[in-house]
Amino acid sequence: KGLQSSTKHVGPPLLTVLQDLGNIQNSKQRALSLFEWMMSPIKLADFFSNIWEKKPALIKRHNTSYYNGLFSTSEFDRILKEDNVQFGVNLDVTTYTDGKRETHNPPGRALPLVVWDYFRNGCSLRLLNPQAFSHTVWNFISVLQELFGSMVGANTYLTPAGTQGFAPHYDDIEAFVVQLEGKKHWRVYKPRKKSEWLPQFSSANFTDQDIGDPILETILEAGDFLYFPRGFIHQGDCLPDAHSLHITVSSYQRNSWMDLLEKLMPTALRVAAEEDIEFRRGLPLDYMEYMGVQNAELDDARRGIFLQKVSTLMKKLADYAPVDAAVDQKAKGFLHDCLPPVLTPDEKSHSVFGAPVKWDDGRVKDSSLQVGKDTKIRILRGNIARLCSERDSCLMYYSTENSRVYHKEEPKSMEVDCEHVDAIEYLLHSYPKYVIVQDLPCRTLDEKISVATILFEKGLVTTKESLNATT
Amino acid sequence: KGLQSSTKHVGPPLLTVLQDLGNIQNSKQRALSLFEWMMSPIKLADFFSNIWEKKPALIKRHNTSYYNGLFSTSEFDRILKEDNVQFGVNLDVTTYTDGKRETHNPPGRALPLVVWDYFRNGCSLRLLNPQAFSHTVWNFISVLQELFGSMVGANTYLTPAGTQGFAPHYDDIEAFVVQLEGKKHWRVYKPRKKSEWLPQFSSANFTDQDIGDPILETILEAGDFLYFPRGFIHQGDCLPDAHSLHITVSSYQRNSWMDLLEKLMPTALRVAAEEDIEFRRGLPLDYMEYMGVQNAELDDARRGIFLQKVSTLMKKLADYAPVDAAVDQKAKGFLHDCLPPVLTPDEKSHSVFGAPVKWDDGRVKDSSLQVGKDTKIRILRGNIARLCSERDSCLMYYSTENSRVYHKEEPKSMEVDCEHVDAIEYLLHSYPKYVIVQDLPCRTLDEKISVATILFEKGLVTTKESLNATT
Amino acid sequence: KGLQSSTKHVGPPLLTVLQDLGNIQNSKQRALSLFEWMMSPIKLADFFSNIWEKKPALIKRHNTSYYNGLFSTSEFDRILKEDNVQFGVNLDVTTYTDGKRETHNPPGRALPLVVWDYFRNGCSLRLLNPQAFSHTVWNFISVLQELFGSMVGANTYLTPAGTQGFAPHYDDIEAFVVQLEGKKHWRVYKPRKKSEWLPQFSSANFTDQDIGDPILETILEAGDFLYFPRGFIHQGDCLPDAHSLHITVSSYQRNSWMDLLEKLMPTALRVAAEEDIEFRRGLPLDYMEYMGVQNAELDDARRGIFLQKVSTLMKKLADYAPVDAAVDQKAKGFLHDCLPPVLTPDEKSHSVFGAPVKWDDGRVKDSSLQVGKDTKIRILRGNIARLCSERDSCLMYYSTENSRVYHKEEPKSMEVDCEHVDAIEYLLHSYPKYVIVQDLPCRTLDEKISVATILFEKGLVTTKESLNATT
Amino acid sequence: KGLQSSTKHVGPPLLTVLQDLGNIQNSKQRALSLFEWMMSPIKLADFFSNIWEKKPALIKRHNTSYYNGLFSTSEFDRILKEDNVQFGVNLDVTTYTDGKRETHNPPGRALPLVVWDYFRNGCSLRLLNPQAFSHTVWNFISVLQELFGSMVGANTYLTPAGTQGFAPHYDDIEAFVVQLEGKKHWRVYKPRKKSEWLPQFSSANFTDQDIGDPILETILEAGDFLYFPRGFIHQGDCLPDAHSLHITVSSYQRNSWMDLLEKLMPTALRVAAEEDIEFRRGLPLDYMEYMGVQNAELDDARRGIFLQKVSTLMKKLADYAPVDAAVDQKAKGFLHDCLPPVLTPDEKSHSVFGAPVKWDDGRVKDSSLQVGKDTKIRILRGNIARLCSERDSCLMYYSTENSRVYHKEEPKSMEVDCEHVDAIEYLLHSYPKYVIVQDLPCRTLDEKISVATILFEKGLVTTKESLNATT
């Protein structure tokens, strides 16, 4: 059940960690590095082998400043003042008292005066998607999502001393609880039955009678960390002497084999029926006489034959399953779910976002900079773009024009010329290595420069050297 | 390619055949008997073993009156006069001239004056669903549908001498062409390629270049018969000396194993995910790096492992497939597609439709007749009702309140008390044997009588003896 | 309050009346004649001057057979047996007991056994739109609708002795209650307040406390008649010794000046704004400061000026009102609401419906009959077609292809060539006089024959002489 | 045609003007002051009497810096860099060359590199709703909207030297063209015909042949100003020697008497029909015989009577028109259209937005400040809130929670207790005077404080003195 050493666990401050990430060339390595810092001293190999999707893990660090800089109540206060936080949309006001869970959201904008009044009166404050308001949380999560291949989300929870804001329940996500301020008493319980391990959907609220005894009970203090898989019931309440602020980072919602199979099966069946006449033959004339729920108890030899035939066909389906196409559907969904990347200063200055072109003194300056045959380029991040084929065309989906607000933008894609497909694949597979434009697998130099320019102007590639007008 | 004897083939007239069917107790036997008459002298066992879904069959009877009474141009004329036949809805006016297929439907009701004018000018007339207008066709088809367990449909085609109404094409149904009047030159062609054998959807119109040489070419005369499976291309044109009228009876549209699997797979997946945690485990963190169309050419060992895992899960699905529930979905669709039954005089007088209750001389007479404990009942026909479970309730679907017009009525069902399920199953399985009400497997006599009465009042059961008020 | 003479009032039987109508050339005269028979001995001039929309009228005829042939419980019984009457759609089963109004419709088809069981247990049976099932009621109403220029509807009510089926209420239609069998105790009450005279919508159910004392109380016997305007509250209950059957014929639902103005105002405003700049000028900059509900009590001179301006503009609207176009909208609605006409034998034989063309002995006979330059034609009925302009085209709406079931068909219309508009107007205005085709105001004889042929083939005109093939 | 003096026209810089507005207590006075500065030296009284909605006006200031600070190409450049400007949503790239108007928007975000490339190639750039990106434009327009009682909008237009971006056309708004940089050659033309004066909708693009000769032709230079009413055709093109940047401020779209009448007529008709039986009486039985387009030429006395009746009823409608309720509908639309106000520092510190409550050192500070009986309050601005009655409840609509992006938020309102209506009306009518809470017309002091607190917490009122925790 995790690490509970009694000595202080130290590590570099978050801002240093984030800055250092800029020196790592590969976005997945960046993500691993950040995740390791969050989970430290747990080793990642150990985590993914023995803990992930299996059991809770707890880290007591005796170091209240470990996570400093990620998020704070002061930043929450600033957000309330400066941003348009809406009750019920971005912020929930809740209580859980005497076994009763209530939501108290008034309509409209959540202004500090009103929000703090609820808090003083014992209400918990859940800020949804703090990444839309906090630049650091946005950065933190946009880095992590390169690791998971599944949307990474977050909520923050601010709870007054001596209160509880939520009933016991389980969620449909892997939960990483990062204690930021104060302390909180946590209890975690095993899934109640086999079918509730790794569930597809979150539970309703439970009562204490429903859930048995906790398998883990602890007091999280600032700097501590708690992980538990989806399906593990949990509840947390504040001690009388301290408020609590934590952020829960989450992932792997609807990201199981079943979710892939849901996309795969209909196309597998369509392909099988096209290729294999067995699937197209008529059903037996008399099958309704012995099949169907009303005949389930019948002792009829034809039932066995029918069931055997269905089973054979179902197993043959595997031979026709277009798995890559189904993965593309998942990938498209993931790219739509993603946060847009937060660029490092270096990434910015080597991309279209830092191009020196500007309006100056009544005219456009430096607009002539161009991608050339010798320019070295690579995709901005490993996971920000993906080639998918759809019917007769080839589309590139990308996450860079997403909004910080979940699904505020439609999925973004651009059609790709057949002649450019190989070049883009080459670029995607070369990451994190740079590619010289003239090495792109296109027929002509013009096409090589054209595809590189399109990607550069969309902000999807960075150059090794800064472009400048005289190149 | 069928039977082409040179001697006249005789058989009983249709009206006699239909009348005699009333003496057969089992609706499926009735259907077999009628189908045998239609196909005679082909033996049914031979047909279903060697011809059905495999190749065309032709019967030349040298007996122009064999099918007399089924349908005629005179009846078509009467229908135009008396019924509200709508161009484009019930009747299509078509030509196929110099390789060009055209439809000439004006809007509105098809009145004889206008319809016959088109005909005189060389247009073919296709009457859709003649069962909605012709009592005999309705009867004929409603009997046949007890055999097929799949909707039986029909169209009639009236073609002027020396013309052709339709381009070469293939259909998505098994076609039984019954030549009623005149004669027609037919050509049938093999499916063009493997994937067009037993196709799920009809083809577009072909040109002569598309289709090669016919495998069967003949002149159908009144009394002749032609069968070909879905996917076989065909065209027919009239000789200069005679018009042609035929009816095409059809079945097995969207009734293949694939159509069953389409209903089965989503529930199989849902059940599997509930019962087997393997389906609920998360996808590998890194699967998007090597899976997907952009990675299909990658030489990466992880691809093999991933594909193997998908294949294993797909094959395991077969263990969880709720086949009977999927068959119920097909059965519900079939019951919705069915024509309502045409009752024989005997069926009528032993059912609620012939109950003697009536308004007479200012009061209700004979309304006291009742189903009692000794009443012997059976389901009206083998295929008119079906018990299906849906979520937590049990529904009985039935076809008796359908319209003669395709899908004009919503699917009809009634909720069944849990206490009545066994009794109804017992009734369904006992068919065609009568059951004594007191033998129904219910707890109390009241319940036995209640379930019998409900079914009787809905017209779903007939009694062996006529009920009368004094019973 | 009507005529309550104590002597028997006699008149010709309905079938004779309907037959004689065929001799009247003008459909409106036919309607007047039939309406007069229904209301006899009330004079129509008196009715429309002094009673219509003003007060109830009662006729006691002492002649139980006066309305014989219009509808009967026996016919209702036959309809239940032969037609697909659906509970809740075509038939309502109701009770009103101890001040409580209930509906008892089970789902599905209403079979005699079940319906009569309800009746024997004290339920009232309301058959909606009996014109869809009864040929005589259809004929009766389709004749009357030529008089009203507003949909004529009907319901029948069959009530067991000693019961009441409906709570006191008022309707939104002019009601003509025709007592067909048995007797019923009726009470009619004045509208409760000014705003409920001639209301636009029907009331909810009232209690006895709501409605005061009746202004008319009577026992209707077979052959009697009762009229009351919309808004008059009413209730009827059966005496212990007799059941009751009546039919309520209705009209003038949503057919008031207001209903016309609703269609007129938006177009009047659009025309005014196009033609008169006063409507397009901007509102005063400051009007929100003194207008609006929050300022309604303000003592501000600008309010008076503003209100005066609005009033002036509203009054100017009348100058721009396209009244004829609004009437056309009403007319289109009326033609959609109408029953299709029931043709007299004579009308049939002089129209497309009686054209001798037919299939005979293997070929089309007599299909060459044609409208010629000397053919005399007239519109089938005064009210079955109407020319309306819509945007840039001219449409003729007609009721002849409507269904006997209310609004089962979409509104029917055909586009009219500009060159044919005058000819059709001429035909419409000439009714009931016949017009010689060559007198139609078209440029060429071909066009004259063309427009006449189109109308003839659509069944919209009859010819004076039967067409025959040699003309 | 405006003022074309040859001497330099000077005025205070915009930032000074905006700052000074904070000293004006009444938001409408602020708006007048700002509008006067924009139009200076035209006098407002003269403008609204003689020019507004009548003819163009031109001011040549010979002072290129007059409008400095409102908007600039540099700010546009900054917006492209920092904000998510979307082609087609926020920015249009257009050309008008050889009489052909084209739009060149690619999909996705508009990044400087790409935008400036279009510009260098001769494309015009129209930034829609710059108020969503520029704080000064937002402030400018949110002040002006207090004057117009109709949405105030804006677009900016940046045009390369020697090009034209738009075809000649007219708009549906009053246009205030403020030249910010460079110069532009303008031509303005009279409406082509009577019905195009003050039109309800914008025109399509015209060709030069369509529009005749200009009535005003000039070269606008930075600091100059041009007004023209809706319906006046216009086009502008750049001289070879200079680019042009201008902002067009607009208002009075769909804000004419007709727009009010559109909302008024249906309710007027409903009220009239409730109160006046004349509207509810049935139409004449025979009106379809002489009315309608097909009868428009008929010489029938009944037509005159019918038309007279309609005219009388239409004129009576004015007596029943609920004008204040219709104005409320307009007011609700206006409040939805409005920009949220930009608060002055003083307004902020005297409202909920500047309340000192905050999170400090682990706890909430100063949250106890409260509105008390002696607090002096007033509505934040004259036009930000409005009481409207809807059915049986009273709602207060307000603009303070709108988005800077047009209609991104739904209309905002709160239900008002009946007991609070008088107090809120009192507050609205007292503006710009402060009201002491205990003077509010409520029954109890608690209610007075309650209504004041609700409005304060919503940000709808400011206090004369800053609240502090010890009050």
Coordinates of N, CA, C and O in Angstrom, one line a residue, chain C residues 257 323-324, chain D residues 290-291 295-296 298-312:
Chain C
W257 N -62.8 35.8 -37.5 CA -62.0 37.0 -38.0 C -60.6 36.9 -37.5 O -59.6 37.3 -38.2
V323 N -55.4 41.1 -48.2 CA -56.5 40.3 -47.6 C -56.7 39.1 -48.5 O -56.9 38.0 -48.0
D324 N -56.7 39.2 -49.8 CA -57.0 38.1 -50.6 C -55.9 37.0 -50.4 O -56.3 35.8 -50.4
Chain D
Y290 N -66.1 35.0 -52.8 CA -65.7 36.3 -53.5 C -64.4 36.8 -53.0 O -63.9 37.8 -53.6
M291 N -63.8 36.3 -52.0 CA -62.5 36.7 -51.6 C -61.4 35.7 -52.1 O -61.7 34.6 -52.5
N295 N -60.5 35.6 -56.9 CA -61.6 36.5 -57.0 C -61.3 38.0 -57.0 O -62.2 38.8 -56.9
A296 N -60.0 38.3 -57.0 CA -59.6 39.7 -56.8 C -60.2 40.6 -57.8 O -60.4 41.8 -57.5
L298 N -63.2 40.3 -59.2 CA -64.7 40.2 -59.2 C -65.3 41.5 -58.8 O -64.9 42.2 -57.9
D299 N -66.4 41.8 -59.5 CA -67.1 43.0 -59.1 C -68.3 42.5 -58.3 O -69.4 42.2 -58.7
D300 N -68.0 42.4 -56.9 CA -69.0 41.8 -56.0 C -69.1 42.7 -54.8 O -68.1 43.0 -54.1
A301 N -70.3 43.2 -54.5 CA -70.4 44.2 -53.4 C -69.9 43.6 -52.1 O -69.4 44.3 -51.2
R302 N -70.0 42.3 -51.9 CA -69.6 41.6 -50.7 C -68.1 41.8 -50.4 O -67.7 41.9 -49.3
R303 N -67.3 42.0 -51.5 CA -65.9 42.2 -51.3 C -65.7 43.5 -50.5 O -64.9 43.5 -49.6
G304 N -66.4 44.5 -50.9 CA -66.2 45.8 -50.2 C -66.5 45.7 -48.7 O -65.8 46.2 -47.9
I305 N -67.6 45.0 -48.5 CA -68.1 44.9 -47.1 C -67.0 44.1 -46.3 O -66.7 44.5 -45.1
F306 N -66.5 43.0 -46.9 CA -65.6 42.2 -46.2 C -64.3 43.0 -45.9 O -63.8 43.0 -44.8
L307 N -63.8 43.7 -47.0 CA -62.6 44.4 -46.8 C -62.7 45.5 -45.7 O -61.8 45.8 -44.9
Q308 N -63.9 46.1 -45.7 CA -64.2 47.2 -44.7 C -64.2 46.6 -43.3 O -63.6 47.2 -42.4
K309 N -64.7 45.4 -43.2 CA -64.7 44.8 -41.9 C -63.3 44.5 -41.4 O -63.0 44.7 -40.2
V310 N -62.5 43.9 -42.3 CA -61.1 43.6 -41.9 C -60.4 44.9 -41.5 O -59.7 45.0 -40.5
S311 N -60.6 46.0 -42.3 CA -60.0 47.2 -42.0 C -60.4 47.7 -40.6 O -59.6 48.2 -39.9
T312 N -61.7 47.7 -40.4 CA -62.1 48.1 -39.0 C -61.5 47.4 -37.9 O -61.0 47.9 -36.9

